[in-house]
Amino acid sequence: MRLTDPRAVPTGEPFTFTFEGRAIEALPGETIGTALSAAGILAFRHTASGVPRGLHCGMGACWDCLVAVGGHVNQRACMTKAKPGMQVTGTCADLPAPLSMPWPSEEARAPDVLVVGAGPAGLSAAIAAAEAGAGVLVLDERAEAGGQYLKDTPAHAVMQPDRQFRAGYVLRARAKAAGVEILQDSVAWGAFPPGEVHGEIAPAPDPDHAATVAALRGGHALALRPRRLILASGAHERPVPIPGWTLPGVMTTGAMQTLVRSGRVSPAERVVIAGNGPLNLQLAAELLAGGATVAAVVETAPRPGPRAWRDALRMGLRAPDLAWDGTRYLLALRRAGVPVIWGATLLGCEGEDSFTALRIATASGEQRIAAGVLALNHGFQAETGLARALGAAHRVGAAGTLETVTEEDGRTSVPGVFAVGDGAVMGGARAALARGRLAGLTAARDLGHAVPDDAADRRALHRALRFQAALWRLYAAPPLPVPTGDTIACRCEEVPASALQGHGGAVAARRATRAGMGRCGGRFCGATLHAILGAASGEAGFAAPRAPVRPVPAAALMREAPSRGHHHGTADPPLPAWTTAPPAPVPADCDVLVIGGGVVGLSCALHLARNGADVLVADRGEPGLGASTTNAGSLHIQLLAYDFDDTGDPGPLVSTLALGPASVALWREIARDAGEELSIRTEGGLILADDADTFGWLTRKVAFESARGIEATMIGAEEVRRIAPALDRRFVGAAWCPQEGQMDPLRGTAALIRLARAAGARIVPGLDVTAMEPSRTGFRVTTPGGTFHAGRVVNAAGPHAMRVAAMLGARLPMRLIVQQVVVTEPGPPMLRPLVQWARRHLSLKQGDGGHLLIGGGWPGRLDADGAARLLRWSVQGNLDIAGRAIPALSGLHALRAWAAPNILLDRGPVISETPGTPGFFHAVTSNGWTLGPIAGRMVAEAVLGRETPPPAFALG
């Protein structure tokens, strides 16, 4: 419904577009979501499981209101402006249309100060720095500056604006007068360390380069290298995961307020508002003023008692205008006869295809409140993605959400980088204004500009924080109940709370269920998952940061870059600074100790345990969560394209050729024993040739492999197009191996853990082996908690196998490298085989869920603390090569990318007992996902004394 307000006049004439063939009226400046809500349409699309979804967060954080616009799939209705004649549907096209192709070359800029976010904190920071003389550039994802709190009314002119609107007008005008350049509709998709040029990182901090921020604006790509970076990314509402909360018509209070204040719209005539805090009262009063009916305001905090008057007095002294607003809202609700129900518990939502009623429990019993829409708010969570990507220190706040650790002026632990406002830590709009100004002044001072005294700004900050503390005490509510049973915990992947149990650890649960791996990147559901899983303390309990921080068109990230990273590595990798498992107590002695709970170690333990050995698997983190579940799941049989040089001699790697088919057969045995398919698909593999010379090179490679028992042939261009019609027509032929394929590494690793435990293996997370020494009957093993004894030891520590070997004086011929994987949103079926490109770094496949997984050896980097980080040029170069191979990629969004350590050997695998140290075995291999089962079994047979590994795999 359109709300009535004589003070708000439309700025233009209505027009129409279509939604699923139905004509929808819209006003100039409105989003698709606003117009559909005005028409009473609540369900915008259906998920993969067939359930309806609609507008929820209203600010682009949850990615639930997706629609297709003229064939461009997965556009956010809450952020996409409606246009005359636009054709909108809730279904995907058979093949996605290119997203604004072609993209021009990347524009590089180096402002004095870059501010990300144009809410109260961002605008305040920008104004302070610019008025001091700094050149300031602001990026903002919205079409209008102001953020959630100071949002404008793009479709209406407000004749008598309230104080909140006026504050936004003043800040925008002041920023313009100060010379601040604001780029609206701009998405900062990643933040990277300073000094990165084609993979090289500056060895020391650069005072004139705080970071590189990669961004998109319209059809342009930006690489921004500011001298100082101020992150003011704002916050979004915490999920309120109660039964039925994913129904269309259930949305956040912020989403409803955006519709009401910015669009003068309510999706239904009758609304119920529930949760915690005064924002709910403001929304109720604004709905009433516009002609809607408010069924009730349900507050989970208890009704303020006599003691609350002290806090109310403090609030009135420190911000009398805000205190009066709260009183005014309550009086308006009382006059309208709207019940305000205090101390309630939210039980769940009713409805089939959309919301119909809210059930609550109160001291007087259970109630059912019927309405067409439910608005929910129970607090907010900071948008910390860019700060985390840069490695800034974070903590878990009292509300169970991540906060960026900053000084009073917003400085983070990263030199030159500031984080302010609710995007760092919750404090309200006035604290955000003060912190933003302090950060802007400090940044300008750093750059040599004279700035005014900031004592008054610090007093304003302290006053705002004291007001906020009193407000939180007044509205102190019990924490949200942790969702259970069938209640959805992760909206993107439709994961119920019950599915997260029984996986052994927080990260394992997320990887086994894909919770937090959808379009929102875990930003929206992170606190919920943390509460359910009882995750590790601090930042380790949350999903790792990755780029892009939100989905962006893959085409926009495609930039040609040198494919030179595969052969770079380090022989002395640092250990990650933190793990996701608490320290384990000292275990009992064992017959065989397997160090490393990845696919190789688990396969070894499974075979040993099935043969009666007392085997203990020690992993310093959660088992199976290193390279085993950060790879893309390829099953390679042919030699990788970059393992066969122009001489036609791959050297010692030839010894691994016979292992591939045997290991894939073992994977099928594991799937059979686990009782699930593990998404194993062996529908063939292509290595593509794009010219006659490469075709000839591949012909020699296939002849070499065929002579050694590998089923491989050369095929021409027509056969390539028949097998994979979505590939570009540039390819003149390919090497074809029908035995190759892919599988799901998350499910495969989880199956191995279950089978090994069922066979009797003891798998201990959080057990870090720090030293070993030979003893009369085996080895004395030292851990942080004490020592135990092992008869024999298997080094299956993957990227950290060098460290383990060195404990007993051995040296392994390996290096650690960091490789990346990029994954897109689901697309229509277009690619069944595994695809490589000869002489290019590309591995490409489509999973059963429709995602394209893109790898091929493009490198990441290791931080000093051992964390694997992405490189911007590497992500862009990888997508560029993939887009040349499969043009349909240009119509999809890149969901996320990640980097993980991997092994680079100068020969075949090391499956061997250590010369001179009997009982100390190694099981280390490149191509570890494919070869993991066979490598684990071979070393287990050696430990059991039943079979000696081939001499080609011997250490030394």
PDB file of C-alpha atoms in Angstrom, residues 370-497:
ATOM      1  CA  ALA A 370      -2.449 -11.700  13.055  1.00  0.00           C
ATOM      2  CA  ALA A 371      -0.945  -9.341  10.460  1.00  0.00           C
ATOM      3  CA  GLY A 372       0.159  -9.226   6.854  1.00  0.00           C
ATOM      4  CA  VAL A 373       3.801  -8.313   7.610  1.00  0.00           C
ATOM      5  CA  LEU A 374       6.188  -8.798  10.534  1.00  0.00           C
ATOM      6  CA  ALA A 375       9.092  -6.412  11.197  1.00  0.00           C
ATOM      7  CA  LEU A 376      11.868  -7.852  13.395  1.00  0.00           C
ATOM      8  CA  ASN A 377      14.817  -6.191  15.115  1.00  0.00           C
ATOM      9  CA  HIS A 378      17.012  -7.584  17.862  1.00  0.00           C
ATOM     10  CA  GLY A 379      20.191  -5.588  17.469  1.00  0.00           C
ATOM     11  CA  PHE A 380      22.803  -5.046  14.797  1.00  0.00           C
ATOM     12  CA  GLN A 381      26.147  -6.436  13.683  1.00  0.00           C
ATOM     13  CA  ALA A 382      29.094  -4.565  12.228  1.00  0.00           C
ATOM     14  CA  GLU A 383      30.122  -4.938   8.600  1.00  0.00           C
ATOM     15  CA  THR A 384      33.745  -5.983   9.194  1.00  0.00           C
ATOM     16  CA  GLY A 385      34.596  -7.735   5.918  1.00  0.00           C
ATOM     17  CA  LEU A 386      37.118  -5.243   4.541  1.00  0.00           C
ATOM     18  CA  ALA A 387      38.851  -4.754   7.892  1.00  0.00           C
ATOM     19  CA  ARG A 388      39.173  -8.514   8.329  1.00  0.00           C
ATOM     20  CA  ALA A 389      40.506  -8.928   4.794  1.00  0.00           C
ATOM     21  CA  LEU A 390      43.336  -6.541   5.700  1.00  0.00           C
ATOM     22  CA  GLY A 391      44.143  -8.523   8.847  1.00  0.00           C
ATOM     23  CA  ALA A 392      42.953  -5.949  11.396  1.00  0.00           C
ATOM     24  CA  ALA A 393      42.478  -7.291  14.921  1.00  0.00           C
ATOM     25  CA  HIS A 394      38.929  -8.267  15.886  1.00  0.00           C
ATOM     26  CA  ARG A 395      37.106  -9.448  18.980  1.00  0.00           C
ATOM     27  CA  VAL A 396      33.722 -10.937  19.799  1.00  0.00           C
ATOM     28  CA  GLY A 397      31.527  -8.356  21.505  1.00  0.00           C
ATOM     29  CA  ALA A 398      28.996  -8.827  24.295  1.00  0.00           C
ATOM     30  CA  ALA A 399      26.238  -9.459  21.743  1.00  0.00           C
ATOM     31  CA  GLY A 400      28.189 -12.341  20.186  1.00  0.00           C
ATOM     32  CA  THR A 401      29.092 -10.441  17.021  1.00  0.00           C
ATOM     33  CA  LEU A 402      32.494  -9.455  15.637  1.00  0.00           C
ATOM     34  CA  GLU A 403      33.886  -5.991  16.364  1.00  0.00           C
ATOM     35  CA  THR A 404      36.989  -4.306  14.965  1.00  0.00           C
ATOM     36  CA  VAL A 405      39.507  -3.409  17.663  1.00  0.00           C
ATOM     37  CA  THR A 406      40.221   0.327  17.382  1.00  0.00           C
ATOM     38  CA  GLU A 407      41.582   3.256  19.313  1.00  0.00           C
ATOM     39  CA  GLU A 408      39.265   6.147  20.162  1.00  0.00           C
ATOM     40  CA  ASP A 409      40.108   7.889  16.886  1.00  0.00           C
ATOM     41  CA  GLY A 410      39.376   4.750  14.870  1.00  0.00           C
ATOM     42  CA  ARG A 411      42.922   3.514  14.286  1.00  0.00           C
ATOM     43  CA  THR A 412      43.067  -0.238  13.716  1.00  0.00           C
ATOM     44  CA  SER A 413      46.016  -2.583  14.175  1.00  0.00           C
ATOM     45  CA  VAL A 414      46.868  -2.080  10.472  1.00  0.00           C
ATOM     46  CA  PRO A 415      48.970   1.069   9.854  1.00  0.00           C
ATOM     47  CA  GLY A 416      47.093   3.763   7.960  1.00  0.00           C
ATOM     48  CA  VAL A 417      43.713   2.034   8.254  1.00  0.00           C
ATOM     49  CA  PHE A 418      40.836   3.330  10.401  1.00  0.00           C
ATOM     50  CA  ALA A 419      37.443   1.764  11.160  1.00  0.00           C
ATOM     51  CA  VAL A 420      34.645   3.933  12.519  1.00  0.00           C
ATOM     52  CA  GLY A 421      30.943   3.954  13.288  1.00  0.00           C
ATOM     53  CA  ASP A 422      28.721   0.939  13.597  1.00  0.00           C
ATOM     54  CA  GLY A 423      30.861  -0.767  10.953  1.00  0.00           C
ATOM     55  CA  ALA A 424      33.498  -1.242  13.657  1.00  0.00           C
ATOM     56  CA  VAL A 425      31.536  -1.411  16.922  1.00  0.00           C
ATOM     57  CA  MET A 426      27.939  -0.580  17.786  1.00  0.00           C
ATOM     58  CA  GLY A 427      27.451   2.867  19.326  1.00  0.00           C
ATOM     59  CA  GLY A 428      24.591   4.627  17.580  1.00  0.00           C
ATOM     60  CA  ALA A 429      24.467   7.473  15.096  1.00  0.00           C
ATOM     61  CA  ARG A 430      25.833  10.210  17.362  1.00  0.00           C
ATOM     62  CA  ALA A 431      28.826   8.151  18.430  1.00  0.00           C
ATOM     63  CA  ALA A 432      29.379   7.354  14.747  1.00  0.00           C
ATOM     64  CA  LEU A 433      29.389  11.062  13.874  1.00  0.00           C
ATOM     65  CA  ALA A 434      31.931  11.804  16.595  1.00  0.00           C
ATOM     66  CA  ARG A 435      34.179   8.834  15.826  1.00  0.00           C
ATOM     67  CA  GLY A 436      34.052   9.620  12.131  1.00  0.00           C
ATOM     68  CA  ARG A 437      35.149  13.206  12.737  1.00  0.00           C
ATOM     69  CA  LEU A 438      37.999  12.091  14.997  1.00  0.00           C
ATOM     70  CA  ALA A 439      39.214   9.635  12.352  1.00  0.00           C
ATOM     71  CA  GLY A 440      39.039  12.266   9.620  1.00  0.00           C
ATOM     72  CA  LEU A 441      41.008  14.749  11.703  1.00  0.00           C
ATOM     73  CA  THR A 442      43.619  12.146  12.668  1.00  0.00           C
ATOM     74  CA  ALA A 443      44.048  11.012   9.048  1.00  0.00           C
ATOM     75  CA  ALA A 444      44.521  14.610   7.916  1.00  0.00           C
ATOM     76  CA  ARG A 445      47.003  15.214  10.745  1.00  0.00           C
ATOM     77  CA  ASP A 446      48.964  12.118   9.685  1.00  0.00           C
ATOM     78  CA  LEU A 447      49.269  13.624   6.218  1.00  0.00           C
ATOM     79  CA  GLY A 448      50.721  16.877   7.516  1.00  0.00           C
ATOM     80  CA  HIS A 449      47.635  19.087   7.544  1.00  0.00           C
ATOM     81  CA  ALA A 450      46.832  21.476  10.375  1.00  0.00           C
ATOM     82  CA  VAL A 451      43.655  20.352  12.112  1.00  0.00           C
ATOM     83  CA  PRO A 452      41.528  21.973  14.807  1.00  0.00           C
ATOM     84  CA  ASP A 453      41.590  20.809  18.393  1.00  0.00           C
ATOM     85  CA  ASP A 454      39.456  17.702  18.829  1.00  0.00           C
ATOM     86  CA  ALA A 455      38.691  17.992  22.556  1.00  0.00           C
ATOM     87  CA  ALA A 456      35.073  18.968  21.882  1.00  0.00           C
ATOM     88  CA  ASP A 457      34.675  15.992  19.524  1.00  0.00           C
ATOM     89  CA  ARG A 458      36.002  13.617  22.163  1.00  0.00           C
ATOM     90  CA  ARG A 459      33.547  15.060  24.705  1.00  0.00           C
ATOM     91  CA  ALA A 460      30.737  14.579  22.191  1.00  0.00           C
ATOM     92  CA  LEU A 461      31.814  10.968  21.707  1.00  0.00           C
ATOM     93  CA  HIS A 462      31.863  10.261  25.440  1.00  0.00           C
ATOM     94  CA  ARG A 463      28.460  11.909  25.856  1.00  0.00           C
ATOM     95  CA  ALA A 464      27.015   9.820  23.024  1.00  0.00           C
ATOM     96  CA  LEU A 465      28.472   6.611  24.443  1.00  0.00           C
ATOM     97  CA  ARG A 466      27.042   7.332  27.894  1.00  0.00           C
ATOM     98  CA  PHE A 467      23.631   7.946  26.331  1.00  0.00           C
ATOM     99  CA  GLN A 468      23.897   4.687  24.405  1.00  0.00           C
ATOM    100  CA  ALA A 469      24.928   2.747  27.506  1.00  0.00           C
ATOM    101  CA  ALA A 470      21.904   4.080  29.394  1.00  0.00           C
ATOM    102  CA  LEU A 471      19.648   3.203  26.453  1.00  0.00           C
ATOM    103  CA  TRP A 472      20.962  -0.352  26.336  1.00  0.00           C
ATOM    104  CA  ARG A 473      20.374  -0.736  30.067  1.00  0.00           C
ATOM    105  CA  LEU A 474      16.826   0.553  29.648  1.00  0.00           C
ATOM    106  CA  TYR A 475      16.186  -1.940  26.867  1.00  0.00           C
ATOM    107  CA  ALA A 476      18.227  -4.788  28.322  1.00  0.00           C
ATOM    108  CA  ALA A 477      16.697  -7.950  26.877  1.00  0.00           C
ATOM    109  CA  PRO A 478      17.578 -11.595  27.296  1.00  0.00           C
ATOM    110  CA  PRO A 479      19.699 -12.962  24.445  1.00  0.00           C
ATOM    111  CA  LEU A 480      17.898 -14.516  21.540  1.00  0.00           C
ATOM    112  CA  PRO A 481      17.252 -18.228  22.044  1.00  0.00           C
ATOM    113  CA  VAL A 482      19.642 -20.370  20.034  1.00  0.00           C
ATOM    114  CA  PRO A 483      17.643 -21.851  17.137  1.00  0.00           C
ATOM    115  CA  THR A 484      17.031 -25.588  17.169  1.00  0.00           C
ATOM    116  CA  GLY A 485      15.383 -28.274  15.073  1.00  0.00           C
ATOM    117  CA  ASP A 486      14.040 -27.276  11.670  1.00  0.00           C
ATOM    118  CA  THR A 487      14.480 -23.542  12.230  1.00  0.00           C
ATOM    119  CA  ILE A 488      16.612 -22.177   9.402  1.00  0.00           C
ATOM    120  CA  ALA A 489      20.008 -20.972  10.595  1.00  0.00           C
ATOM    121  CA  CYS A 490      21.499 -20.051   7.196  1.00  0.00           C
ATOM    122  CA  ARG A 491      19.044 -18.438   4.772  1.00  0.00           C
ATOM    123  CA  CYS A 492      21.263 -18.600   1.684  1.00  0.00           C
ATOM    124  CA  GLU A 493      21.918 -22.345   1.830  1.00  0.00           C
ATOM    125  CA  GLU A 494      18.661 -23.248   3.637  1.00  0.00           C
ATOM    126  CA  VAL A 495      20.496 -25.029   6.457  1.00  0.00           C
ATOM    127  CA  PRO A 496      18.368 -25.892   9.519  1.00  0.00           C
ATOM    128  CA  ALA A 497      19.873 -25.687  12.987  1.00  0.00           C
TER     129      ALA A 497
END
